[in-house]
mmCIF file of C-alpha atoms in Angstrom:
data_model
loop_
_atom_site.group_PDB
_atom_site.id
_atom_site.type_symbol
_atom_site.label_atom_id
_atom_site.label_comp_id
_atom_site.label_asym_id
_atom_site.label_seq_id
_atom_site.Cartn_x
_atom_site.Cartn_y
_atom_site.Cartn_z
ATOM 1 C CA UNK A 1 0.000 0.000 0.000
ATOM 2 C CA UNK A 2 0.900 3.644 -0.246
ATOM 3 C CA UNK A 3 3.497 4.757 2.282
ATOM 4 C CA UNK A 4 4.083 8.226 3.625
ATOM 5 C CA UNK A 5 7.240 8.856 5.587
ATOM 6 C CA UNK A 6 7.430 11.745 8.016
ATOM 7 C CA UNK A 7 10.649 12.902 9.620
ATOM 8 C CA UNK A 8 11.604 13.534 12.347
ATOM 9 C CA UNK A 9 9.229 11.560 14.532
ATOM 10 C CA UNK A 10 9.942 13.792 17.482
ATOM 11 C CA UNK A 11 11.957 16.890 18.208
ATOM 12 C CA UNK A 12 12.735 18.922 21.282
ATOM 13 C CA UNK A 13 14.269 22.335 20.864
ATOM 14 C CA UNK A 14 14.647 25.699 22.478
ATOM 15 C CA UNK A 15 12.267 28.582 22.021
ATOM 16 C CA UNK A 16 13.200 30.720 19.023
ATOM 17 C CA UNK A 17 14.499 27.820 16.962
ATOM 18 C CA UNK A 18 13.102 27.015 13.529
ATOM 19 C CA UNK A 19 12.124 23.408 12.951
ATOM 20 C CA UNK A 20 11.663 21.678 9.603
ATOM 21 C CA UNK A 21 9.449 18.603 9.208
ATOM 22 C CA UNK A 22 9.560 16.504 6.056
ATOM 23 C CA UNK A 23 6.772 14.500 4.503
ATOM 24 C CA UNK A 24 7.600 12.076 1.720
ATOM 25 C CA UNK A 25 5.436 9.801 -0.357
ATOM 26 C CA UNK A 26 7.608 6.750 -0.873
ATOM 27 C CA UNK A 27 5.850 4.746 -3.544
ATOM 28 C CA UNK A 28 3.493 7.137 -5.239
ATOM 29 C CA UNK A 29 3.395 10.686 -6.538
ATOM 30 C CA UNK A 30 1.384 12.986 -4.328
ATOM 31 C CA UNK A 31 -0.312 15.810 -6.151
ATOM 32 C CA UNK A 32 -1.645 17.147 -2.903
ATOM 33 C CA UNK A 33 -0.258 17.070 0.604
ATOM 34 C CA UNK A 34 -2.007 18.171 3.753
ATOM 35 C CA UNK A 35 -0.586 19.332 7.068
ATOM 36 C CA UNK A 36 -2.510 18.834 10.299
ATOM 37 C CA UNK A 37 -1.952 19.770 13.889
ATOM 38 C CA UNK A 38 -3.276 17.766 16.793
ATOM 39 C CA UNK A 39 -3.259 18.881 20.417
ATOM 40 C CA UNK A 40 -3.471 16.192 23.108
ATOM 41 C CA UNK A 41 -6.808 14.417 23.145
ATOM 42 C CA UNK A 42 -8.151 16.590 20.374
ATOM 43 C CA UNK A 43 -8.978 16.121 16.740
ATOM 44 C CA UNK A 44 -6.802 16.806 13.745
ATOM 45 C CA UNK A 45 -7.033 20.383 12.566
ATOM 46 C CA UNK A 46 -6.122 21.065 8.966
ATOM 47 C CA UNK A 47 -3.443 23.740 8.773
ATOM 48 C CA UNK A 48 -2.809 23.937 5.061
ATOM 49 C CA UNK A 49 -3.092 22.202 1.726
ATOM 50 C CA UNK A 50 -0.171 22.179 -0.632
ATOM 51 C CA UNK A 51 -0.107 21.289 -4.287
ATOM 52 C CA UNK A 52 3.137 20.503 -6.011
ATOM 53 C CA UNK A 53 4.678 23.573 -7.603
ATOM 54 C CA UNK A 54 2.252 26.097 -6.197
ATOM 55 C CA UNK A 55 1.722 28.051 -3.020
ATOM 56 C CA UNK A 56 0.035 26.374 -0.109
ATOM 57 C CA UNK A 57 -3.524 27.224 0.833
ATOM 58 C CA UNK A 58 -3.706 27.999 4.527
ATOM 59 C CA UNK A 59 -6.738 27.543 6.724
ATOM 60 C CA UNK A 60 -8.186 30.512 8.517
ATOM 61 C CA UNK A 61 -6.211 31.422 11.595
ATOM 62 C CA UNK A 62 -2.984 29.723 10.512
ATOM 63 C CA UNK A 63 -0.091 32.138 10.163
ATOM 64 C CA UNK A 64 1.585 31.746 6.787
ATOM 65 C CA UNK A 65 4.814 33.360 7.942
ATOM 66 C CA UNK A 66 4.937 31.146 11.000
ATOM 67 C CA UNK A 67 4.298 27.856 9.270
ATOM 68 C CA UNK A 68 6.159 27.789 5.968
ATOM 69 C CA UNK A 69 5.150 25.032 3.593
ATOM 70 C CA UNK A 70 7.074 23.981 0.537
ATOM 71 C CA UNK A 71 5.934 21.302 -1.906
ATOM 72 C CA UNK A 72 8.752 21.329 -4.407
ATOM 73 C CA UNK A 73 8.246 17.871 -5.836
ATOM 74 C CA UNK A 74 5.547 15.241 -6.180
ATOM 75 C CA UNK A 75 7.107 13.236 -3.375
ATOM 76 C CA UNK A 76 8.175 15.819 -0.826
ATOM 77 C CA UNK A 77 6.527 18.534 1.212
ATOM 78 C CA UNK A 78 8.127 20.350 4.131
ATOM 79 C CA UNK A 79 6.665 22.303 7.015
ATOM 80 C CA UNK A 80 8.945 24.756 8.773
ATOM 81 C CA UNK A 81 7.862 26.146 12.096
ATOM 82 C CA UNK A 82 9.736 29.414 12.291
ATOM 83 C CA UNK A 83 10.883 30.937 15.569
ATOM 84 C CA UNK A 84 9.011 28.260 17.493
ATOM 85 C CA UNK A 85 7.566 28.999 20.909
ATOM 86 C CA UNK A 86 6.153 26.696 23.596
ATOM 87 C CA UNK A 87 2.605 27.225 22.316
ATOM 88 C CA UNK A 88 3.700 25.639 19.024
ATOM 89 C CA UNK A 89 4.319 22.371 20.829
ATOM 90 C CA UNK A 90 1.982 19.832 19.282
ATOM 91 C CA UNK A 91 1.687 16.713 17.171
ATOM 92 C CA UNK A 92 2.067 17.569 13.491
ATOM 93 C CA UNK A 93 0.948 15.041 10.918
ATOM 94 C CA UNK A 94 1.021 15.110 7.163
ATOM 95 C CA UNK A 95 -0.946 13.235 4.578
ATOM 96 C CA UNK A 96 -0.599 12.770 0.860
ATOM 97 C CA UNK A 97 -3.019 12.091 -1.971
ATOM 98 C CA UNK A 98 -2.859 11.608 -5.698
ATOM 99 C CA UNK A 99 -6.111 13.481 -6.084
ATOM 100 C CA UNK A 100 -8.222 15.291 -3.517
ATOM 101 C CA UNK A 101 -10.803 12.629 -3.083
ATOM 102 C CA UNK A 102 -8.570 9.586 -2.794
ATOM 103 C CA UNK A 103 -7.927 8.007 0.601
ATOM 104 C CA UNK A 104 -5.333 10.060 2.273
ATOM 105 C CA UNK A 105 -2.245 8.274 3.431
ATOM 106 C CA UNK A 106 -0.782 9.615 6.624
ATOM 107 C CA UNK A 107 2.710 9.908 7.943
ATOM 108 C CA UNK A 108 3.387 8.715 11.468
ATOM 109 C CA UNK A 109 3.471 12.277 12.785
ATOM 110 C CA UNK A 110 6.028 14.494 14.478
ATOM 111 C CA UNK A 111 5.861 15.340 18.160
ATOM 112 C CA UNK A 112 7.266 18.825 18.579
ATOM 113 C CA UNK A 113 8.196 20.094 22.020
ATOM 114 C CA UNK A 114 9.452 23.630 22.408
ATOM 115 C CA UNK A 115 11.166 24.392 25.698
ATOM 116 C CA UNK B 1 -20.145 24.381 5.442
ATOM 117 C CA UNK B 2 -19.059 20.847 6.143
ATOM 118 C CA UNK B 3 -19.164 19.425 9.630
ATOM 119 C CA UNK B 4 -18.625 16.054 11.278
ATOM 120 C CA UNK B 5 -20.101 15.211 14.666
ATOM 121 C CA UNK B 6 -19.000 12.278 16.763
ATOM 122 C CA UNK B 7 -21.213 12.661 19.795
ATOM 123 C CA UNK B 8 -19.583 9.842 21.766
ATOM 124 C CA UNK B 9 -16.446 11.242 23.338
ATOM 125 C CA UNK B 10 -15.438 8.059 25.105
ATOM 126 C CA UNK B 11 -16.797 4.512 25.207
ATOM 127 C CA UNK B 12 -15.773 1.553 27.326
ATOM 128 C CA UNK B 13 -16.921 -1.981 26.645
ATOM 129 C CA UNK B 14 -15.828 -5.385 27.807
ATOM 130 C CA UNK B 15 -13.937 -7.534 25.360
ATOM 131 C CA UNK B 16 -16.090 -9.563 22.965
ATOM 132 C CA UNK B 17 -18.948 -7.104 23.140
ATOM 133 C CA UNK B 18 -20.128 -5.351 20.013
ATOM 134 C CA UNK B 19 -19.777 -1.585 19.872
ATOM 135 C CA UNK B 20 -21.062 1.058 17.462
ATOM 136 C CA UNK B 21 -19.402 4.391 16.936
ATOM 137 C CA UNK B 22 -21.699 7.109 15.632
ATOM 138 C CA UNK B 23 -20.885 9.688 13.005
ATOM 139 C CA UNK B 24 -23.215 12.385 11.699
ATOM 140 C CA UNK B 25 -22.145 14.782 8.995
ATOM 141 C CA UNK B 26 -23.331 17.977 7.345
ATOM 142 C CA UNK B 27 -22.587 19.031 3.820
ATOM 143 C CA UNK B 28 -24.213 20.984 1.031
ATOM 144 C CA UNK B 29 -22.396 19.066 -1.677
ATOM 145 C CA UNK B 30 -23.959 16.123 -3.455
ATOM 146 C CA UNK B 31 -20.556 14.610 -4.134
ATOM 147 C CA UNK B 32 -18.441 13.874 -1.126
ATOM 148 C CA UNK B 33 -16.489 11.126 0.585
ATOM 149 C CA UNK B 34 -16.656 9.750 4.093
ATOM 150 C CA UNK B 35 -13.789 8.088 5.917
ATOM 151 C CA UNK B 36 -13.019 6.297 9.144
ATOM 152 C CA UNK B 37 -9.534 6.316 10.641
ATOM 153 C CA UNK B 38 -8.088 4.615 13.695
ATOM 154 C CA UNK B 39 -5.455 6.306 15.852
ATOM 155 C CA UNK B 40 -3.835 3.906 18.330
ATOM 156 C CA UNK B 41 -1.859 5.215 21.323
ATOM 157 C CA UNK B 42 1.295 5.310 19.206
ATOM 158 C CA UNK B 43 -0.263 8.183 17.269
ATOM 159 C CA UNK B 44 -0.244 7.129 13.646
ATOM 160 C CA UNK B 45 -3.453 7.289 11.655
ATOM 161 C CA UNK B 46 -4.681 4.072 10.102
ATOM 162 C CA UNK B 47 -7.075 4.295 7.177
ATOM 163 C CA UNK B 48 -10.088 1.998 7.625
ATOM 164 C CA UNK B 49 -12.608 2.847 4.929
ATOM 165 C CA UNK B 50 -13.679 5.361 2.323
ATOM 166 C CA UNK B 51 -17.227 5.636 1.028
ATOM 167 C CA UNK B 52 -18.464 7.978 -1.685
ATOM 168 C CA UNK B 53 -21.812 9.731 -1.472
ATOM 169 C CA UNK B 54 -23.346 7.677 -4.265
ATOM 170 C CA UNK B 55 -22.659 4.329 -2.698
ATOM 171 C CA UNK B 56 -24.980 3.587 0.197
ATOM 172 C CA UNK B 57 -24.208 -0.078 0.405
ATOM 173 C CA UNK B 58 -23.167 -1.233 3.807
ATOM 174 C CA UNK B 59 -19.733 -2.770 4.044
ATOM 175 C CA UNK B 60 -18.287 -5.526 6.147
ATOM 176 C CA UNK B 61 -14.599 -6.222 6.590
ATOM 177 C CA UNK B 62 -13.923 -8.933 9.102
ATOM 178 C CA UNK B 63 -15.158 -7.720 12.476
ATOM 179 C CA UNK B 64 -15.729 -4.217 11.144
ATOM 180 C CA UNK B 65 -18.877 -3.005 9.455
ATOM 181 C CA UNK B 66 -20.148 0.350 8.319
ATOM 182 C CA UNK B 67 -23.695 1.632 7.893
ATOM 183 C CA UNK B 68 -24.053 4.615 5.567
ATOM 184 C CA UNK B 69 -27.465 6.290 5.582
ATOM 185 C CA UNK B 70 -27.804 9.456 3.510
ATOM 186 C CA UNK B 71 -31.343 10.020 4.793
ATOM 187 C CA UNK B 72 -29.995 10.637 8.272
ATOM 188 C CA UNK B 73 -26.523 11.848 7.187
ATOM 189 C CA UNK B 74 -24.907 9.153 9.237
ATOM 190 C CA UNK B 75 -21.957 6.852 8.693
ATOM 191 C CA UNK B 76 -21.774 4.580 11.715
ATOM 192 C CA UNK B 77 -19.027 2.082 12.444
ATOM 193 C CA UNK B 78 -19.571 -1.195 14.293
ATOM 194 C CA UNK B 79 -16.932 -3.463 15.731
ATOM 195 C CA UNK B 80 -18.198 -6.968 16.390
ATOM 196 C CA UNK B 81 -16.659 -9.154 19.089
ATOM 197 C CA UNK B 82 -14.338 -6.376 20.183
ATOM 198 C CA UNK B 83 -10.754 -7.068 21.190
ATOM 199 C CA UNK B 84 -8.328 -5.206 23.425
ATOM 200 C CA UNK B 85 -6.290 -4.284 20.333
ATOM 201 C CA UNK B 86 -9.265 -2.304 19.097
ATOM 202 C CA UNK B 87 -8.651 0.242 21.848
ATOM 203 C CA UNK B 88 -7.879 3.508 20.087
ATOM 204 C CA UNK B 89 -9.340 6.822 19.072
ATOM 205 C CA UNK B 90 -11.522 6.538 16.006
ATOM 206 C CA UNK B 91 -12.097 9.484 13.714
ATOM 207 C CA UNK B 92 -14.840 9.933 11.180
ATOM 208 C CA UNK B 93 -14.032 12.374 8.382
ATOM 209 C CA UNK B 94 -15.798 14.084 5.505
ATOM 210 C CA UNK B 95 -14.157 15.182 2.279
ATOM 211 C CA UNK B 96 -15.413 17.762 -0.162
ATOM 212 C CA UNK B 97 -12.416 19.756 -1.314
ATOM 213 C CA UNK B 98 -10.526 18.875 1.861
ATOM 214 C CA UNK B 99 -10.902 16.407 4.663
ATOM 215 C CA UNK B 100 -12.553 17.566 7.876
ATOM 216 C CA UNK B 101 -12.297 15.324 10.918
ATOM 217 C CA UNK B 102 -14.744 14.769 13.714
ATOM 218 C CA UNK B 103 -13.496 15.141 17.273
ATOM 219 C CA UNK B 104 -13.011 11.419 17.601
ATOM 220 C CA UNK B 105 -14.325 8.715 19.897
ATOM 221 C CA UNK B 106 -11.918 7.179 22.379
ATOM 222 C CA UNK B 107 -12.702 3.483 22.615
ATOM 223 C CA UNK B 108 -11.558 1.401 25.563
ATOM 224 C CA UNK B 109 -11.881 -2.365 25.285
ATOM 225 C CA UNK B 110 -11.582 -3.859 28.736
ATOM 226 C CA UNK B 111 -10.174 -7.369 29.142
#
């Protein structure tokens, strides 16, 4: 089946650091990738949708300059949390699709802890 | 606007009991997709099923079954003869141009 690899699986860093998370589709080409954020015991909240070669579409309330998304190829999207602060600590999870209505395949998530 | 409601926040049942997880959705589109995902304690999301809005047939996969009723905008999920390994958070999701998740139901299967 389709595999999505997300790296790193967890990261701890100091406040003010920028953190990059990678999402790769290993055995298929992902036209669309999605980035979600999940706080403990809560649902997944869509942050942004990225299509290969174009700018990401951010959901209302998500700061574009804070969460930089790059989808430079059909197999790789990156999320960079810039100047991270403790309130950015969360579980970030990506998913990838060949088209918008196909079952989304999820990465294993990244646990981000900002000290 | 699209919306997914999972009214059951948390359910506990004894192993081998059957359990149904409810999902009610709202959408103005006639074409949409519904999904169920499982999130075990380790955190990864496991895809369980996708159903499109034109296919109201119920589906059975082993101990899992799904009941899609457009008349009541529901897409319920039943686990038969539950097992401890079924303990997880289960999310129902609706897709129009993007996937929106319900708040999830935390299922505890007690030995």
